[in-house]
Coordinates of C-alpha atoms in Angstrom, one line a residue:
X1 CA 8.4 88.3 48.9
X2 CA 10.3 91.9 47.9
X3 CA 12.1 93.8 50.6
X4 CA 10.4 96.9 51.1
X5 CA 12.2 100.3 51.1
X6 CA 10.0 103.1 51.7
X7 CA 12.4 105.6 49.9
X8 CA 12.3 103.3 46.8
X9 CA 8.5 103.6 46.9
X10 CA 8.9 107.3 45.9
X11 CA 9.9 106.0 42.5
X12 CA 7.6 102.9 42.7
X13 CA 7.2 102.4 39.0
X14 CA 11.1 101.9 38.6
X15 CA 11.6 99.8 41.6
X16 CA 8.3 97.8 42.5
X17 CA 6.4 97.7 39.0
X18 CA 6.0 93.8 38.9
X19 CA 5.0 94.0 42.6
X20 CA 2.4 96.7 42.0
X21 CA 1.2 95.3 39.1
X22 CA 0.7 91.8 40.7
X23 CA -1.0 93.2 43.7
X24 CA -3.6 95.1 41.5
X25 CA -4.2 92.0 39.3
X26 CA -4.8 89.7 42.4
X27 CA -7.3 92.3 43.8
X28 CA -8.9 92.6 40.4
X29 CA -9.5 88.8 40.2
X30 CA -10.9 88.8 43.7
X31 CA -13.1 91.6 43.2
X32 CA -14.4 90.3 40.0
X33 CA -15.3 87.0 41.6
X34 CA -17.6 88.8 44.2
X35 CA -19.1 91.7 42.0
X36 CA -20.6 92.4 38.6
X37 CA -17.6 92.0 36.1
X38 CA -18.7 95.1 34.1
X39 CA -18.5 97.2 37.2
X40 CA -15.1 95.9 38.2
X41 CA -13.9 96.3 34.8
X42 CA -15.2 100.1 34.7
X43 CA -13.8 100.7 38.1
X44 CA -10.4 99.4 37.0
X45 CA -10.2 101.0 33.7
X46 CA -12.0 104.3 34.4
X47 CA -11.1 105.0 37.8
X48 CA -8.1 103.1 39.2
X49 CA -6.0 103.6 36.0
X50 CA -5.9 107.3 37.2
X51 CA -5.3 106.5 40.7
X52 CA -1.9 106.7 42.6
X53 CA -0.7 104.2 45.4
X54 CA 1.3 105.9 48.0
X55 CA 3.3 104.7 51.3
X56 CA 3.0 107.1 54.2
X57 CA 5.5 106.5 56.8
X58 CA 9.0 107.3 57.9
X59 CA 11.4 106.7 55.2
X60 CA 13.8 104.6 57.3
X61 CA 11.1 102.7 59.0
X62 CA 8.5 100.6 57.1
X63 CA 6.9 99.1 60.4
X64 CA 4.7 102.3 61.3
X65 CA 3.6 103.1 57.9
X66 CA 0.5 102.5 55.6
X67 CA -0.4 102.3 51.9
X68 CA -3.0 104.4 50.6
X69 CA -4.6 104.9 47.1
X70 CA -5.2 108.5 45.9
X71 CA -8.1 108.4 43.7
X72 CA -8.8 110.9 40.7
X73 CA -11.5 113.7 41.8
X74 CA -15.3 112.6 41.3
X75 CA -14.7 109.0 40.5
X76 CA -18.4 108.3 40.1
X77 CA -18.7 110.8 37.2
X78 CA -15.7 109.1 35.3
X79 CA -17.9 105.8 35.0
X80 CA -19.4 105.3 31.7
X81 CA -20.8 102.1 30.0
X82 CA -22.2 100.5 33.1
X83 CA -25.2 101.3 35.0
X84 CA -25.0 101.4 38.8
X85 CA -26.3 103.7 41.3
X86 CA -24.0 106.1 43.3
X87 CA -24.1 104.4 46.5
X88 CA -23.5 101.0 45.2
X89 CA -20.6 102.3 43.3
X90 CA -19.1 104.0 46.1
X91 CA -19.5 101.1 48.3
X92 CA -17.7 98.7 45.9
X93 CA -15.1 101.3 45.1
X94 CA -14.2 101.6 48.9
X95 CA -13.9 97.8 49.2
X96 CA -11.6 97.7 46.2
X97 CA -9.5 100.3 47.6
X98 CA -9.4 99.0 51.0
X99 CA -8.3 95.5 49.1
X100 CA -5.5 97.0 47.3
X101 CA -4.3 98.8 50.2
X102 CA -4.2 95.6 52.1
X103 CA -2.7 93.5 49.3
X104 CA 0.0 96.0 49.0
X105 CA 0.9 95.3 52.7
X106 CA 0.8 91.9 52.1
X107 CA 3.0 91.8 49.0
X108 CA 5.7 93.9 50.6
X109 CA 5.6 92.0 54.0
X110 CA 4.1 94.7 55.9
X111 CA 0.9 93.0 57.1

């Protein structure tokens, strides 16, 4: 487990790229086991590829903060190549994002 420094997370792709990559991969695999793989691939490639994980907390204290994922505007409108109603899409996306946030907490020892 990597020691987490909230200040370093501001430059996350320099300091924590392998951890971020692993967290996203872990969640992708879990979601792919639960839901239609075409939908999960579409969300991963067409929505989450334009998302950004952030850490919200005091720079000197990682015990009270939390991770969140900032999604692009109108994520459903970005979806192509897969037929899914908007309600199902939003439900799956909401779970996917919650899983990513939880996995980031786990990877960085904040869970």
